[in-house]
């Protein structure tokens, strides 16, 4: 209606006479001239698409997954929206015009045989309508309105997925959003798994050792309890870091800094307090690494030690960290006790930590391998330094 009224206001200026618009023919001309104006509005205003999508979902019953989301950003999407908008207004104009004009005429036809005044009123209808055929013509007219409405709705429902469905650019943008969401979820899963998993593995060993020697060696039990307290405090701090990542992604409070190789000594002390002898060989300047490499290297070492705690128990672990100008190489090796013992990645429910290590290394352009060889479990990771600045 706004487009129709706009055109109706300008047509008398062009036709040099306002009386022209009183004729039915000029009403149709105004209606037809309003459609290109509506198409131009759909091209210029991207929000037309979400409005039309809402209407289609409510009135035509088209499933939401077949329709695009959000404003029409690309010109291809705008052109398709404009075409849909014109089709929608054209069908709607026809149906609304019939709805306004046909029912009153149908009522007159239904009562015409029973009203002498109407028969002699000079309505200008054919003589056949003044007889017994008039009620049938009235019913046919109502059926025509209903059939036109149903046909227009069905046609629009079929055209909606084509014209209001996602364009290739929309699908690409949606795929990028899903990839970003998945990467964010994987990142949080890795952080939570490595931070909390290591602490729980260490606390489990410490608590088990304290329980076994509680009566025979109370002093050792006290040291184990003190180690449990220290480990849980560190775990709470790391958990706060992981939750800080969530707050950071929500745009609120920034996340607390994640641990780096600067905290490697404390990590080794907590692991040794769990009863695991750790022999560490650190070569190079770990404190001068780019922050992102230092963070990922710390998590890889942490997960390597956690695997030893979970799957091998209190067996000696050898850790080697080598820093050069080109890369950082991490190697964690521990004995696999017991003949035929399952490797860490073969245990039921396992393997998430190893996948996380591989993902961390790949994100930095490196790689990681883990395998059991000659009764020992060896984890090796390489993190290149080129391009890692933050």
Tab-separated table of C-alpha atoms in Angstrom:
chain	number	residue	atom	x	y	z
A	1	UNK	CA	0.000	0.000	0.000
A	2	UNK	CA	2.752	2.608	0.683
A	3	UNK	CA	4.233	2.012	-2.773
A	4	UNK	CA	0.783	2.159	-4.380
A	5	UNK	CA	-0.046	5.430	-2.626
A	6	UNK	CA	3.310	6.905	-3.610
A	7	UNK	CA	2.766	6.122	-7.271
A	8	UNK	CA	-0.861	7.306	-7.072
A	9	UNK	CA	0.371	10.688	-5.842
A	10	UNK	CA	2.726	11.144	-8.807
A	11	UNK	CA	0.624	9.726	-11.637
A	12	UNK	CA	-1.776	12.716	-11.774
A	13	UNK	CA	1.235	15.001	-12.233
A	14	UNK	CA	2.429	12.946	-15.187
A	15	UNK	CA	-1.038	12.373	-16.674
A	16	UNK	CA	-2.124	15.981	-16.104
A	17	UNK	CA	-5.326	15.215	-14.319
A	18	UNK	CA	-6.339	13.710	-11.007
A	19	UNK	CA	-9.600	12.375	-12.400
A	20	UNK	CA	-7.785	9.652	-14.297
A	21	UNK	CA	-7.101	7.748	-11.094
A	22	UNK	CA	-10.811	7.373	-10.452
A	23	UNK	CA	-11.034	4.835	-13.283
A	24	UNK	CA	-10.375	1.167	-12.665
A	25	UNK	CA	-7.877	0.984	-15.495
A	26	UNK	CA	-5.651	3.652	-13.968
A	27	UNK	CA	-5.831	1.876	-10.630
A	28	UNK	CA	-4.263	-1.146	-12.304
A	29	UNK	CA	-1.672	1.092	-13.926
A	30	UNK	CA	-0.773	2.556	-10.532
A	31	UNK	CA	-0.550	-0.918	-9.045
A	32	UNK	CA	1.756	-2.111	-11.819
A	33	UNK	CA	3.929	0.998	-11.563
A	34	UNK	CA	4.306	0.456	-7.797
A	35	UNK	CA	5.943	-2.956	-8.263
A	36	UNK	CA	9.276	-1.626	-9.670
A	37	UNK	CA	9.395	0.881	-6.810
A	38	UNK	CA	8.968	-2.005	-4.357
A	39	UNK	CA	11.730	-3.940	-6.109
A	40	UNK	CA	14.046	-0.923	-5.786
A	41	UNK	CA	13.290	-0.738	-2.063
A	42	UNK	CA	14.165	-4.430	-1.649
A	43	UNK	CA	17.460	-3.839	-3.460
A	44	UNK	CA	18.419	-0.881	-1.282
A	45	UNK	CA	17.307	-2.185	2.133
A	46	UNK	CA	18.913	-5.511	3.217
A	47	UNK	CA	16.448	-5.901	6.103
A	48	UNK	CA	13.632	-6.668	3.650
A	49	UNK	CA	14.838	-10.273	3.468
A	50	UNK	CA	14.518	-11.153	7.201
A	51	UNK	CA	11.066	-9.510	7.237
A	52	UNK	CA	9.948	-11.566	4.254
A	53	UNK	CA	11.501	-14.733	5.704
A	54	UNK	CA	9.475	-14.244	8.906
A	55	UNK	CA	6.313	-13.789	6.860
A	56	UNK	CA	6.991	-16.909	4.795
A	57	UNK	CA	7.692	-19.024	7.869
A	58	UNK	CA	4.476	-17.854	9.534
A	59	UNK	CA	2.078	-17.771	6.573
A	60	UNK	CA	3.387	-20.378	4.141
A	61	UNK	CA	4.763	-22.949	6.566
A	62	UNK	CA	8.165	-23.175	4.846
A	63	UNK	CA	10.750	-24.892	7.117
A	64	UNK	CA	13.308	-22.502	8.581
A	65	UNK	CA	16.259	-24.589	7.355
A	66	UNK	CA	15.264	-23.865	3.738
A	67	UNK	CA	15.394	-20.093	4.234
A	68	UNK	CA	18.302	-17.725	4.674
A	69	UNK	CA	19.116	-15.988	7.929
A	70	UNK	CA	19.943	-12.345	8.414
A	71	UNK	CA	19.930	-9.372	6.033
A	72	UNK	CA	20.679	-9.746	2.336
A	73	UNK	CA	24.281	-8.541	2.182
A	74	UNK	CA	25.405	-9.524	-1.310
A	75	UNK	CA	23.825	-8.067	-4.431
A	76	UNK	CA	22.881	-11.535	-5.615
A	77	UNK	CA	20.852	-12.035	-2.441
A	78	UNK	CA	19.290	-8.591	-2.833
A	79	UNK	CA	18.242	-9.296	-6.413
A	80	UNK	CA	16.622	-12.564	-5.395
A	81	UNK	CA	14.892	-10.818	-2.502
A	82	UNK	CA	13.644	-8.075	-4.835
A	83	UNK	CA	12.227	-10.682	-7.225
A	84	UNK	CA	10.496	-12.433	-4.342
A	85	UNK	CA	9.176	-9.118	-3.000
A	86	UNK	CA	7.604	-8.268	-6.367
A	87	UNK	CA	6.042	-11.746	-6.638
A	88	UNK	CA	4.730	-11.473	-3.088
A	89	UNK	CA	3.193	-8.038	-3.639
A	90	UNK	CA	1.757	-9.013	-7.024
A	91	UNK	CA	0.055	-12.121	-5.637
A	92	UNK	CA	-1.012	-10.261	-2.518
A	93	UNK	CA	-2.435	-7.368	-4.514
A	94	UNK	CA	-4.480	-9.682	-6.699
A	95	UNK	CA	-5.809	-11.681	-3.756
A	96	UNK	CA	-6.574	-8.597	-1.676
A	97	UNK	CA	-8.362	-6.908	-4.582
A	98	UNK	CA	-10.469	-10.000	-5.176
A	99	UNK	CA	-11.187	-10.298	-1.459
A	100	UNK	CA	-12.461	-6.712	-1.340
A	101	UNK	CA	-14.565	-6.854	-4.510
A	102	UNK	CA	-15.770	-10.438	-4.926
A	103	UNK	CA	-17.544	-11.217	-1.597
A	104	UNK	CA	-19.990	-8.263	-1.809
A	105	UNK	CA	-20.794	-9.183	-5.410
A	106	UNK	CA	-21.240	-12.827	-4.399
A	107	UNK	CA	-23.695	-11.817	-1.648
A	108	UNK	CA	-25.703	-9.776	-4.145
A	109	UNK	CA	-25.833	-12.738	-6.542
A	110	UNK	CA	-26.936	-15.096	-3.769
A	111	UNK	CA	-29.923	-12.914	-2.783
A	112	UNK	CA	-30.704	-11.554	-6.249
A	113	UNK	CA	-33.452	-14.135	-7.158
A	114	UNK	CA	-35.265	-13.343	-3.907
A	115	UNK	CA	-35.120	-9.535	-4.129
A	116	UNK	CA	-37.257	-7.675	-6.618
A	117	UNK	CA	-35.618	-4.344	-5.840
A	118	UNK	CA	-32.208	-5.726	-6.784
A	119	UNK	CA	-33.530	-7.230	-10.007
A	120	UNK	CA	-34.849	-3.838	-11.070
A	121	UNK	CA	-31.889	-1.849	-9.728
A	122	UNK	CA	-30.061	-1.822	-13.051
A	123	UNK	CA	-26.844	-3.405	-11.902
A	124	UNK	CA	-25.660	-3.853	-15.465
A	125	UNK	CA	-25.180	-7.597	-15.174
A	126	UNK	CA	-26.140	-10.120	-17.896
A	127	UNK	CA	-29.735	-11.292	-17.854
A	128	UNK	CA	-28.641	-14.822	-16.930
A	129	UNK	CA	-27.575	-13.515	-13.539
A	130	UNK	CA	-31.086	-12.358	-12.799
A	131	UNK	CA	-32.468	-15.879	-12.822
A	132	UNK	CA	-31.794	-19.124	-11.022
A	133	UNK	CA	-28.137	-19.042	-12.086
A	134	UNK	CA	-27.344	-16.092	-9.855
A	135	UNK	CA	-26.744	-18.096	-6.616
A	136	UNK	CA	-24.539	-20.541	-8.481
A	137	UNK	CA	-22.563	-17.629	-9.909
A	138	UNK	CA	-22.186	-16.193	-6.401
A	139	UNK	CA	-20.861	-19.502	-5.049
A	140	UNK	CA	-18.537	-19.810	-8.033
A	141	UNK	CA	-17.232	-16.309	-7.346
A	142	UNK	CA	-16.477	-17.197	-3.712
A	143	UNK	CA	-14.796	-20.417	-4.850
A	144	UNK	CA	-12.698	-18.387	-7.288
A	145	UNK	CA	-11.463	-16.161	-4.439
A	146	UNK	CA	-10.647	-19.154	-2.254
A	147	UNK	CA	-8.939	-21.005	-5.127
A	148	UNK	CA	-6.894	-17.970	-6.097
A	149	UNK	CA	-5.782	-17.474	-2.508
A	150	UNK	CA	-4.793	-21.127	-2.160
A	151	UNK	CA	-3.006	-21.163	-5.519
A	152	UNK	CA	-1.093	-17.962	-4.756
A	153	UNK	CA	-0.028	-19.283	-1.354
A	154	UNK	CA	1.077	-22.612	-2.796
A	155	UNK	CA	3.049	-20.931	-5.580
A	156	UNK	CA	4.759	-18.552	-3.163
A	157	UNK	CA	5.594	-21.411	-0.791
A	158	UNK	CA	7.354	-23.228	-3.636
A	159	UNK	CA	9.215	-20.116	-4.786
A	160	UNK	CA	10.309	-19.047	-1.296
A	161	UNK	CA	13.186	-21.573	-0.870
A	162	UNK	CA	14.523	-20.590	-4.298
A	163	UNK	CA	14.353	-16.820	-3.869
A	164	UNK	CA	14.717	-16.494	-0.092
A	165	UNK	CA	16.990	-19.486	0.438
A	166	UNK	CA	20.686	-19.070	1.252
A	167	UNK	CA	22.950	-18.002	-1.585
A	168	UNK	CA	26.421	-19.545	-2.066
A	169	UNK	CA	27.835	-16.532	-0.202
A	170	UNK	CA	25.394	-17.158	2.669
A	171	UNK	CA	26.380	-20.834	2.813
A	172	UNK	CA	30.060	-19.902	2.837
A	173	UNK	CA	29.527	-17.390	5.635
A	174	UNK	CA	27.522	-19.960	7.626
A	175	UNK	CA	30.266	-22.555	7.113
A	176	UNK	CA	32.870	-20.068	8.316
A	177	UNK	CA	30.792	-19.307	11.407
A	178	UNK	CA	30.380	-23.014	12.146
A	179	UNK	CA	34.124	-23.566	11.670
A	180	UNK	CA	34.903	-20.677	14.010
A	181	UNK	CA	32.459	-22.001	16.610
A	182	UNK	CA	33.915	-25.501	16.311
A	183	UNK	CA	37.470	-24.183	16.624
A	184	UNK	CA	36.450	-22.217	19.714
A	185	UNK	CA	34.782	-25.259	21.280
A	186	UNK	CA	37.800	-27.443	20.512
A	187	UNK	CA	40.099	-24.845	22.030
A	188	UNK	CA	38.092	-24.726	25.252
A	189	UNK	CA	37.873	-28.532	25.332
A	190	UNK	CA	41.666	-28.813	25.002
A	191	UNK	CA	42.282	-26.247	27.727
A	192	UNK	CA	39.805	-27.872	30.100
A	193	UNK	CA	41.073	-31.389	29.400
A	194	UNK	CA	44.730	-30.498	29.890
A	195	UNK	CA	44.294	-28.168	32.864
A	196	UNK	CA	41.878	-30.230	34.944
A	197	UNK	CA	42.919	-33.669	33.688
A	198	UNK	CA	46.492	-33.306	34.878
A	199	UNK	CA	45.406	-32.122	38.325
A	200	UNK	CA	42.893	-34.955	38.762
A	201	UNK	CA	45.439	-37.573	37.700
A	202	UNK	CA	48.025	-36.220	40.134
A	203	UNK	CA	45.525	-35.945	42.997
A	204	UNK	CA	44.337	-39.513	42.367
A	205	UNK	CA	47.868	-40.887	42.720
A	206	UNK	CA	48.629	-38.716	45.729
A	207	UNK	CA	45.428	-39.683	47.516
A	208	UNK	CA	45.978	-43.392	46.778
A	209	UNK	CA	49.547	-43.260	48.087
A	210	UNK	CA	48.454	-41.409	51.236
A	211	UNK	CA	45.711	-43.950	51.916
A	212	UNK	CA	48.087	-46.903	51.597
A	213	UNK	CA	50.728	-45.531	54.012
A	214	UNK	CA	48.455	-43.556	56.320
A	215	UNK	CA	49.122	-45.844	59.319
A	216	UNK	CA	52.671	-46.928	58.494
A	217	UNK	CA	54.095	-43.532	57.435
A	218	UNK	CA	51.975	-40.608	58.665
A	219	UNK	CA	54.677	-38.114	57.646
A	220	UNK	CA	54.482	-39.236	54.018
A	221	UNK	CA	50.698	-39.040	54.200
A	222	UNK	CA	50.937	-35.450	55.442
A	223	UNK	CA	53.262	-34.543	52.583
A	224	UNK	CA	50.873	-36.183	50.119
A	225	UNK	CA	47.955	-34.205	51.531
A	226	UNK	CA	49.969	-31.007	51.268
A	227	UNK	CA	50.760	-31.868	47.651
A	228	UNK	CA	47.057	-32.493	47.003
A	229	UNK	CA	46.253	-29.061	48.424
A	230	UNK	CA	48.871	-27.403	46.225
A	231	UNK	CA	47.747	-29.301	43.140
A	232	UNK	CA	44.081	-28.439	43.614
A	233	UNK	CA	44.917	-24.766	44.161
A	234	UNK	CA	46.839	-24.754	40.903
A	235	UNK	CA	43.953	-26.571	39.190
A	236	UNK	CA	41.470	-23.958	40.419
A	237	UNK	CA	43.705	-21.202	39.049
A	238	UNK	CA	43.921	-22.942	35.660
A	239	UNK	CA	40.183	-23.575	35.667
A	240	UNK	CA	39.676	-19.851	36.197
A	241	UNK	CA	41.905	-19.282	33.171
A	242	UNK	CA	39.720	-21.572	31.046
A	243	UNK	CA	36.557	-19.853	32.257
A	244	UNK	CA	38.246	-16.563	31.478
A	245	UNK	CA	38.494	-17.684	27.857
A	246	UNK	CA	34.711	-17.987	27.823
A	247	UNK	CA	34.317	-14.510	29.289
A	248	UNK	CA	36.803	-13.155	26.773
A	249	UNK	CA	34.839	-14.649	23.862
A	250	UNK	CA	31.622	-13.169	25.249
A	251	UNK	CA	33.247	-9.742	25.132
A	252	UNK	CA	33.230	-9.214	28.899
A	253	UNK	CA	36.144	-9.566	31.302
A	254	UNK	CA	39.443	-10.581	29.692
A	255	UNK	CA	40.826	-14.016	30.433
A	256	UNK	CA	43.596	-14.514	32.941
A	257	UNK	CA	46.947	-15.292	31.289
A	258	UNK	CA	47.374	-18.969	30.489
A	259	UNK	CA	50.409	-20.772	31.953
A	260	UNK	CA	53.579	-20.842	29.886
A	261	UNK	CA	56.923	-22.620	30.084
A	262	UNK	CA	57.867	-20.141	32.808
A	263	UNK	CA	55.736	-22.326	35.088
A	264	UNK	CA	57.405	-25.567	34.013
A	265	UNK	CA	59.322	-25.935	37.295
A	266	UNK	CA	56.126	-25.771	39.365
A	267	UNK	CA	54.458	-28.289	37.044
A	268	UNK	CA	57.348	-30.732	37.457
A	269	UNK	CA	57.318	-30.274	41.245
A	270	UNK	CA	53.604	-31.103	41.415
A	271	UNK	CA	54.136	-34.173	39.238
A	272	UNK	CA	57.000	-35.383	41.426
A	273	UNK	CA	54.844	-34.810	44.508
A	274	UNK	CA	52.432	-37.355	43.043
A	275	UNK	CA	55.147	-39.970	43.350
A	276	UNK	CA	56.360	-39.837	39.746
A	277	UNK	CA	60.128	-39.468	39.289
A	278	UNK	CA	60.630	-36.946	36.497
A	279	UNK	CA	64.002	-36.441	34.864
A	280	UNK	CA	63.948	-33.127	32.976
A	281	UNK	CA	66.439	-31.947	30.393
A	282	UNK	CA	65.783	-28.352	29.332
A	283	UNK	CA	67.983	-26.966	26.569
A	284	UNK	CA	67.700	-23.415	25.298
A	285	UNK	CA	65.995	-20.246	26.510
A	286	UNK	CA	62.381	-21.131	27.245
A	287	UNK	CA	61.645	-17.689	28.679
A	288	UNK	CA	62.294	-15.939	25.332
A	289	UNK	CA	59.748	-17.889	23.310
A	290	UNK	CA	56.747	-16.192	21.660
A	291	UNK	CA	53.800	-16.348	24.091
A	292	UNK	CA	51.631	-18.551	21.885
A	293	UNK	CA	54.403	-21.128	21.437
A	294	UNK	CA	55.228	-21.058	25.137
A	295	UNK	CA	51.567	-21.607	26.080
A	296	UNK	CA	51.083	-24.507	23.689
A	297	UNK	CA	54.404	-26.075	24.692
A	298	UNK	CA	53.395	-25.946	28.354
A	299	UNK	CA	50.063	-27.632	27.610
A	300	UNK	CA	51.774	-30.343	25.572
A	301	UNK	CA	54.224	-31.074	28.402
A	302	UNK	CA	51.354	-31.043	30.885
A	303	UNK	CA	49.320	-33.520	28.838
A	304	UNK	CA	52.360	-35.745	28.298
A	305	UNK	CA	52.896	-35.953	32.048
A	306	UNK	CA	49.164	-36.508	32.595
A	307	UNK	CA	49.227	-39.466	30.187
A	308	UNK	CA	52.061	-40.978	32.180
A	309	UNK	CA	50.154	-40.488	35.429
A	310	UNK	CA	46.890	-41.910	34.107
A	311	UNK	CA	48.125	-44.834	32.066
A	312	UNK	CA	51.470	-45.849	33.540
A	313	UNK	CA	51.248	-44.842	37.189
A	314	UNK	CA	54.282	-43.831	39.292
A	315	UNK	CA	56.941	-44.883	36.792
A	316	UNK	CA	59.997	-42.800	35.857
A	317	UNK	CA	59.360	-40.171	33.191
A	318	UNK	CA	62.002	-38.500	31.048
A	319	UNK	CA	61.206	-35.047	29.700
A	320	UNK	CA	63.342	-33.254	27.136
A	321	UNK	CA	62.616	-29.722	25.904
A	322	UNK	CA	64.939	-28.324	23.261
A	323	UNK	CA	64.642	-24.711	22.097
A	324	UNK	CA	66.445	-23.512	18.974
A	325	UNK	CA	66.094	-20.499	16.697
A	326	UNK	CA	63.819	-22.516	14.405
A	327	UNK	CA	61.571	-24.570	16.658
A	328	UNK	CA	60.772	-26.136	20.002
A	329	UNK	CA	60.999	-29.901	20.341
A	330	UNK	CA	59.297	-31.707	23.221
A	331	UNK	CA	59.831	-35.349	24.076
A	332	UNK	CA	58.119	-37.233	26.905
A	333	UNK	CA	59.044	-40.860	27.500
A	334	UNK	CA	57.934	-43.307	30.169
A	335	UNK	CA	57.963	-47.054	30.672
A	336	UNK	CA	54.798	-49.033	30.023
A	337	UNK	CA	54.571	-51.448	32.981
A	338	UNK	CA	53.013	-54.870	32.600
A	339	UNK	CA	53.156	-57.164	29.617
A	340	UNK	CA	50.458	-56.502	27.092
A	341	UNK	CA	49.340	-53.286	28.788
A	342	UNK	CA	47.237	-51.122	26.487
A	343	UNK	CA	48.815	-48.040	25.046
A	344	UNK	CA	47.354	-44.731	26.222
A	345	UNK	CA	45.524	-44.038	22.955
A	346	UNK	CA	44.009	-47.539	22.919
A	347	UNK	CA	42.349	-47.379	26.319
A	348	UNK	CA	38.564	-47.105	26.505
A	349	UNK	CA	37.515	-43.479	26.413
A	350	UNK	CA	41.093	-42.300	25.838
A	351	UNK	CA	42.777	-40.489	23.026
A	352	UNK	CA	41.324	-37.002	23.580
A	353	UNK	CA	44.564	-35.724	25.080
A	354	UNK	CA	46.643	-37.038	22.184
A	355	UNK	CA	44.241	-35.487	19.687
A	356	UNK	CA	44.502	-32.222	21.581
A	357	UNK	CA	48.302	-32.353	21.415
A	358	UNK	CA	48.186	-32.986	17.680
A	359	UNK	CA	45.737	-30.099	17.183
A	360	UNK	CA	47.930	-27.714	19.188
A	361	UNK	CA	50.960	-28.635	17.119
A	362	UNK	CA	49.103	-28.363	13.801
A	363	UNK	CA	47.740	-24.933	14.653
A	364	UNK	CA	51.324	-23.694	14.894
A	365	UNK	CA	52.415	-25.468	11.720
A	366	UNK	CA	54.149	-28.324	13.526
A	367	UNK	CA	53.304	-31.919	14.300
A	368	UNK	CA	53.174	-34.530	17.037
A	369	UNK	CA	53.583	-38.293	17.211
A	370	UNK	CA	52.930	-40.803	19.995
A	371	UNK	CA	53.617	-44.518	19.998
A	372	UNK	CA	54.737	-47.411	22.183
A	373	UNK	CA	58.150	-48.794	21.253
A	374	UNK	CA	60.245	-51.407	23.051
A	375	UNK	CA	58.211	-51.237	26.251
A	376	UNK	CA	58.260	-47.428	26.425
A	377	UNK	CA	55.716	-44.804	25.500
A	378	UNK	CA	57.184	-41.903	23.557
A	379	UNK	CA	55.481	-38.612	22.785
A	380	UNK	CA	57.255	-36.153	20.496
A	381	UNK	CA	56.051	-32.729	19.394
A	382	UNK	CA	57.644	-30.039	17.265
A	383	UNK	CA	56.499	-26.402	17.297
A	384	UNK	CA	58.064	-24.086	14.685
A	385	UNK	CA	58.848	-20.524	15.754
A	386	UNK	CA	58.446	-18.895	12.341
A	387	UNK	CA	55.392	-16.652	12.239
A	388	UNK	CA	54.477	-17.240	15.922
A	389	UNK	CA	54.491	-13.764	17.421
A	390	UNK	CA	51.539	-13.614	19.810
